[in-house]
Amino acid sequence: QVQLVESGGGLVQAGGSLRLSCAASKTFVVDVMAWYRQAPGKQRELVASMPRGGSALYADSVKGRFTIDRDNTKSTWYLQMNSLKPEDTAVYYCNARTFGLDAWGQGTQVTVSS
């Protein structure tokens, strides 16, 4: 069993930046790592994903502002969020998928004030 722990959320003014981290409890091969978010009253949506050996994909709403990357040596991946907007306010979840595994973090709150 793998546990994922997010960190880095918080309160930031519009136009500011945050960097979310997702640390896995053990090293394993991740086929797809991703970040999702869920705003109050809305469905969880995919923000960014990166397949192993592939290119990152982003939701249209965050393209050019968010960047997903990873540190394989630490089994950690990140979401750099720049030019934040109030509509980015949500609980952000990291996700890791591989054969036989679909792991989720507990979520970290991001609040962007106008």
N, CA and C of each residue as an Amber inpcrd file, in Angstrom:
protein
   342
   0.8460000  -1.1830000   0.0000000   0.0000000   0.0000000   0.0000000
   0.8880000   1.2420000   0.0000000   0.5520000   2.1990000  -0.8190000
   1.3070000   3.4350000  -0.9080000   0.4440000   4.5790000  -0.4080000
   1.0280000   5.4140000   0.3950000   0.3290000   6.6120000   0.8520000
   0.9390000   7.8380000   0.1990000   0.0660000   8.7720000  -0.1580000
   0.5120000  10.0360000  -0.7420000   0.1530000  11.1580000   0.2150000
   1.0750000  12.0680000   0.3940000   0.8510000  13.1910000   1.3060000
   1.1350000  14.4900000   0.5660000   0.0980000  15.3250000   0.4650000
   0.2630000  16.6320000  -0.1780000   0.6530000  17.6810000   0.8530000
   1.3060000  18.6940000   0.3800000   1.6310000  19.8510000   1.2110000
   1.7850000  21.0620000   0.3130000   1.8130000  22.2360000   0.9370000
   2.0650000  23.4530000   0.1820000   0.8580000  24.3180000  -0.0780000
  -0.3230000  23.8500000   0.3010000  -1.5040000  24.6780000   0.1030000
  -1.5300000  25.8470000   1.0730000  -2.4920000  26.7250000   0.8690000
  -2.6050000  27.8770000   1.7560000  -3.4440000  28.9650000   1.1450000
  -3.3500000  30.1380000   1.7440000  -4.0830000  31.3220000   1.3030000
  -3.1180000  32.2470000   0.5740000  -3.5170000  32.6900000  -0.6040000
  -2.6690000  33.5650000  -1.3980000  -3.5520000  34.5770000  -2.1190000
  -3.0110000  35.7390000  -2.3720000  -3.7520000  36.7440000  -3.1230000
  -3.7260000  36.4320000  -4.6110000  -4.7190000  36.9180000  -5.3050000
  -4.7620000  36.7450000  -6.7530000  -3.4760000  37.2860000  -7.3720000
  -2.9540000  36.5290000  -8.3180000  -1.6930000  36.8810000  -8.9450000
  -0.4840000  36.2460000  -8.2970000  -0.6850000  35.6560000  -7.1320000
   0.4130000  35.0330000  -6.4050000   0.7040000  33.6230000  -6.8880000
   1.6330000  32.9770000  -6.1820000   2.0730000  31.6320000  -6.5570000
   2.0830000  30.7100000  -5.3470000   1.9110000  29.4390000  -5.6330000
   2.0700000  28.3850000  -4.6350000   2.7070000  27.1850000  -5.3240000
   3.4040000  26.3780000  -4.5310000   3.9800000  25.1440000  -5.0590000
   3.5040000  23.9970000  -4.1830000   2.7230000  23.1350000  -4.7650000
   2.2250000  21.9650000  -4.0480000   3.2010000  20.8070000  -4.2260000
   3.3290000  20.0170000  -3.1890000   4.1720000  18.8300000  -3.2390000
   3.3410000  17.6030000  -2.9110000   3.7360000  16.4910000  -3.4730000
   3.0840000  15.2090000  -3.1860000   4.1790000  14.1790000  -2.9800000
   4.2640000  13.6760000  -1.7770000   5.3060000  12.7120000  -1.4420000
   4.7110000  11.3300000  -1.2550000   5.3210000  10.3480000  -1.8880000
   4.8760000   8.9600000  -1.7390000   5.6070000   8.3110000  -0.5650000
   4.9160000   7.4130000   0.1060000   5.4860000   6.7660000   1.2970000
   6.5930000   5.7810000   0.9530000   6.6300000   5.3580000  -0.3100000
   7.7120000   4.4870000  -0.7420000   7.9460000   4.6880000  -2.2270000
   9.1070000   4.3000000  -2.6520000   9.4520000   4.4390000  -4.0570000
   8.7600000   3.3520000  -4.8750000   8.1430000   3.7650000  -5.9540000
   7.5290000   2.7990000  -6.8500000   7.4420000   3.4260000  -8.2380000
   7.2290000   2.5920000  -9.2160000   7.1340000   3.0720000 -10.5860000
   5.7310000   3.6110000 -10.8110000   5.6600000   4.8570000 -11.1610000
   4.3800000   5.5090000 -11.4000000   4.1530000   5.6130000 -12.9020000
   3.0750000   5.0590000 -13.3800000   2.7720000   5.1670000 -14.8050000
   2.1970000   6.5390000 -15.1480000   1.3390000   7.0390000 -14.2730000
   0.7710000   8.3650000 -14.4770000   0.6820000   9.0580000 -13.1220000
   1.2180000  10.2440000 -13.0500000   1.0230000  11.0700000 -11.8620000
   0.1650000  12.2520000 -12.2830000  -0.6490000  12.7070000 -11.3540000
  -1.6030000  13.7440000 -11.7140000  -1.9950000  14.5790000 -10.5090000
  -2.5430000  15.7230000 -10.8120000  -3.1470000  16.6010000  -9.8200000
  -4.5980000  16.8520000 -10.2320000  -5.4890000  16.7430000  -9.2590000
  -6.8980000  17.0470000  -9.4500000  -7.2700000  18.1440000  -8.4580000
  -8.4230000  18.7470000  -8.6750000  -8.9440000  19.6880000  -7.7030000
 -10.4600000  19.5940000  -7.6500000 -10.9860000  19.9840000  -6.5030000
 -12.4330000  19.9820000  -6.3150000 -12.8330000  21.2370000  -5.5670000
 -13.6130000  22.0590000  -6.2340000 -14.1350000  23.2760000  -5.6220000
 -15.4780000  22.9530000  -4.9790000 -15.9080000  23.7490000  -4.0060000
 -17.1940000  23.5050000  -3.3410000 -18.3390000  23.4400000  -4.3390000
 -19.1390000  22.3850000  -4.2390000 -20.2920000  22.2340000  -5.0960000
 -19.9830000  21.7910000  -6.5040000 -18.7250000  21.4750000  -6.7820000
 -18.3310000  21.0660000  -8.1280000 -17.7070000  19.6750000  -8.1030000
 -17.6580000  19.0660000  -9.2770000 -17.0330000  17.7600000  -9.3880000
 -15.5130000  17.8940000  -9.3920000 -14.8640000  16.8370000  -8.9950000
 -13.4050000  16.8130000  -9.0510000 -12.9850000  16.8550000 -10.5130000
 -11.9800000  17.6700000 -10.8060000 -11.5270000  17.8080000 -12.1840000
 -10.0170000  17.6210000 -12.2690000  -9.5960000  17.1360000 -13.4140000
  -8.1780000  16.9520000 -13.6630000  -7.5320000  18.3060000 -13.9540000
  -6.4550000  18.5910000 -13.2650000  -5.7170000  19.8360000 -13.4690000
  -4.5140000  19.5920000 -14.3810000  -3.7300000  18.5730000 -14.0580000
  -2.5340000  18.2750000 -14.8380000  -2.1590000  16.8190000 -14.6390000
  -1.5640000  16.2460000 -15.6610000  -1.1030000  14.8620000 -15.5540000
   0.1740000  14.6870000 -16.3560000   0.9480000  13.6940000 -15.9520000
   2.1820000  13.4080000 -16.6650000   2.3920000  11.9030000 -16.7060000
   2.3500000  11.3040000 -17.8820000   2.6230000   9.8710000 -17.9750000
   4.1200000   9.6180000 -17.9000000   4.4890000   8.4260000 -17.4730000
   5.9000000   8.0820000 -17.3800000   6.5170000   8.1370000 -18.7630000
   7.5430000   8.9550000 -18.8960000   8.2050000   9.0830000 -20.1850000
   7.4670000   9.9270000 -21.1950000   6.3800000  10.5520000 -20.7750000
   5.5920000  11.3360000 -21.6990000   5.5420000  12.8070000 -21.3480000
   4.7220000  13.5190000 -22.0910000   4.5930000  14.9560000 -21.8940000
   3.4040000  15.2780000 -20.9980000   3.5130000  16.3750000 -20.3190000
   2.4500000  16.7950000 -19.4200000   1.2370000  17.2810000 -20.2000000
   0.0880000  17.0660000 -19.5920000  -1.1700000  17.5700000 -20.1280000
  -1.8110000  18.4620000 -19.0760000  -2.4590000  19.5190000 -19.5240000
  -3.0600000  20.4760000 -18.6040000  -4.5010000  20.7900000 -18.9960000
  -5.2960000  21.0810000 -17.9890000  -6.6260000  21.6080000 -18.2420000
  -6.4760000  22.9730000 -18.9090000  -7.4080000  23.2840000 -19.7870000
  -7.3290000  24.5670000 -20.4960000  -7.2840000  25.7420000 -19.5190000
  -7.9700000  25.6000000 -18.4040000  -8.0740000  26.7070000 -17.4500000
  -6.7540000  27.0300000 -16.7570000  -5.7830000  26.1220000 -16.8160000
  -4.5160000  26.3600000 -16.1090000  -3.3180000  26.3980000 -17.0470000
  -3.5170000  26.1630000 -18.3200000  -2.3990000  26.1680000 -19.2670000
  -1.6540000  27.4880000 -19.2250000  -0.3450000  27.3980000 -19.1960000
   0.4780000  28.5840000 -19.1590000   0.6830000  29.1450000 -17.7670000
  -0.0570000  28.6370000 -16.7950000   0.0810000  29.1270000 -15.4120000
   0.5960000  28.0520000 -14.4690000   0.2150000  26.8000000 -14.6970000
   0.5940000  25.6940000 -13.8140000   1.5980000  24.7930000 -14.5160000
   2.4820000  24.2160000 -13.7200000   3.4660000  23.2670000 -14.2480000
   3.5630000  22.0690000 -13.3120000   3.4590000  20.8810000 -13.8870000
   3.6320000  19.6570000 -13.1210000   5.0310000  19.1210000 -13.3800000
   5.7150000  18.7260000 -12.3250000   7.0200000  18.1050000 -12.5090000
   7.2630000  17.1090000 -11.3790000   8.3820000  16.3940000 -11.4730000
   8.6130000  15.3170000 -10.5230000  10.0880000  15.2130000 -10.1870000
  10.3500000  14.6610000  -9.0320000  11.7040000  14.3250000  -8.6130000
  11.7120000  12.8280000  -8.3760000  12.1870000  12.0860000  -9.3560000
  12.1320000  10.6260000  -9.2640000  12.9590000  10.0900000  -8.1010000
  14.0100000  10.8080000  -7.7490000  14.8680000  10.3120000  -6.6780000
  14.1670000  10.3560000  -5.3320000  13.1470000  11.1960000  -5.2250000
  12.4430000  11.3410000  -3.9470000  11.0180000  10.8110000  -4.0160000
  10.6170000  10.2400000  -5.1540000   9.2230000   9.8160000  -5.3280000
   8.2890000  10.9450000  -4.9290000   8.5990000  12.1040000  -5.3980000
   7.8120000  13.2950000  -5.0900000   7.4960000  14.0060000  -6.3880000
   6.3120000  14.5430000  -6.4770000   5.9960000  15.3910000  -7.6070000
   5.3230000  16.6580000  -7.1390000   5.2770000  17.6070000  -8.0310000
   4.9370000  18.9710000  -7.6660000   3.9340000  19.5770000  -8.6330000
   3.2740000  20.6110000  -8.1540000   2.4490000  21.4420000  -9.0110000
   2.8010000  22.8860000  -8.6990000   3.4970000  23.5150000  -9.6240000
   3.8170000  24.9280000  -9.4880000   2.6630000  25.7220000 -10.0600000
   2.0980000  26.5990000  -9.2460000   0.9250000  27.3670000  -9.6480000
   1.2720000  28.8430000  -9.6040000   1.2500000  29.4780000 -10.7500000
   1.5380000  30.8960000 -10.8600000   0.3060000  31.6500000 -11.3300000
   0.3400000  32.9490000 -11.1500000  -0.7690000  33.8060000 -11.5980000
  -2.1090000  33.2560000 -11.1280000  -2.1830000  32.9340000  -9.8680000
  -3.3870000  32.3140000  -9.3340000  -4.5790000  33.2510000  -9.3990000
  -5.7380000  32.6350000  -9.6070000  -6.9930000  33.3590000  -9.7190000
  -7.9560000  32.8600000  -8.6540000  -8.9330000  33.6830000  -8.2660000
  -9.9150000  33.2120000  -7.2700000 -10.5960000  31.9060000  -7.6950000
 -10.7860000  31.7110000  -8.9780000 -11.4430000  30.4820000  -9.4450000
 -10.5520000  29.2490000  -9.3260000  -9.3060000  29.4310000  -8.9450000
  -8.4390000  28.2890000  -8.6580000  -8.6500000  27.7500000  -7.2410000
  -9.4500000  28.4370000  -6.4690000  -9.7240000  27.9980000  -5.1070000
 -10.3730000  26.6220000  -5.1030000  -9.7720000  25.6910000  -4.3860000
 -10.2530000  24.3080000  -4.3640000  -9.3790000  23.4940000  -3.4230000
  -9.8120000  22.2720000  -3.1790000  -8.9430000  21.2840000  -2.5400000
  -8.2200000  20.5410000  -3.6610000  -6.9140000  20.4900000  -3.5530000
  -6.0860000  19.8630000  -4.5810000  -5.6220000  18.4940000  -4.0960000
  -5.7380000  17.5100000  -4.9850000  -5.3810000  16.1330000  -4.6650000
  -4.3250000  15.6260000  -5.6350000  -3.3510000  14.9200000  -5.1280000
  -2.4330000  14.2420000  -6.0310000  -2.8740000  12.7920000  -6.1970000
  -2.5050000  12.2400000  -7.3200000  -2.9310000  10.8930000  -7.7000000
  -1.7880000  10.2000000  -8.4060000  -1.6060000   8.9320000  -8.1110000
  -0.5790000   8.1280000  -8.7650000  -1.1970000   6.8090000  -9.2030000
  -0.9750000   6.4650000 -10.4350000  -1.5580000   5.2180000 -10.9590000
  -0.4770000   4.3810000 -11.6050000  -0.5800000   3.0850000 -11.3300000
   0.2330000   2.1000000 -11.9990000  -0.5510000   0.8120000 -11.9790000
  -0.0190000  -0.2410000 -12.5590000  -0.7660000  -1.4930000 -12.6100000
  -1.1200000  -1.9470000 -11.1980000  -2.4060000  -2.0890000 -10.9320000
  -2.8670000  -2.5750000  -9.6430000  -2.8790000  -1.5420000  -8.5400000
  -2.6220000  -0.2900000  -8.8840000  -2.5790000   0.7320000  -7.8430000
  -3.1780000   2.0340000  -8.3560000  -4.0190000   2.6330000  -7.5430000
  -4.5790000   3.9520000  -7.8270000  -4.6210000   4.6740000  -6.4820000
  -3.5840000   5.4440000  -6.2200000  -3.4170000   6.0650000  -4.9020000
  -3.7790000   7.5420000  -4.9360000  -4.3820000   8.0080000  -3.8360000
  -4.7860000   9.4120000  -3.7130000  -4.2520000   9.9790000  -2.3990000
  -3.9220000  11.2510000  -2.4440000  -3.5780000  11.9580000  -1.2280000
  -4.8370000  12.4400000  -0.5350000  -4.6520000  13.0410000   0.6340000
  -5.7900000  13.4740000   1.4400000  -6.3080000  14.8500000   1.0150000
  -5.5420000  15.5410000   0.1980000  -5.9600000  16.8520000  -0.2840000
  -5.3340000  17.9870000   0.5040000  -5.1130000  19.0850000  -0.1880000
  -4.6020000  20.2940000   0.4550000  -5.4000000  21.4820000  -0.0710000
  -5.8020000  22.3460000   0.8450000  -6.6700000  23.4700000   0.4750000
  -5.8510000  24.6080000  -0.1210000  -6.3140000  25.1090000  -1.2470000
  -5.7560000  26.3090000  -1.8640000  -6.8700000  27.3390000  -1.9440000
  -6.6180000  28.4970000  -1.3570000  -7.6000000  29.5760000  -1.3690000
  -6.9530000  30.8180000  -1.9560000  -7.5640000  31.3510000  -2.9950000
  -7.0410000  32.5420000  -3.6670000  -8.0160000  33.6820000  -3.4360000
  -7.5500000  34.7220000  -2.7810000  -8.4000000  35.8640000  -2.4800000
  -8.2750000  36.9160000  -3.5870000  -9.3630000  37.6180000  -3.8030000
  -9.3640000  38.6390000  -4.8730000  -8.9160000  39.9920000  -4.3480000
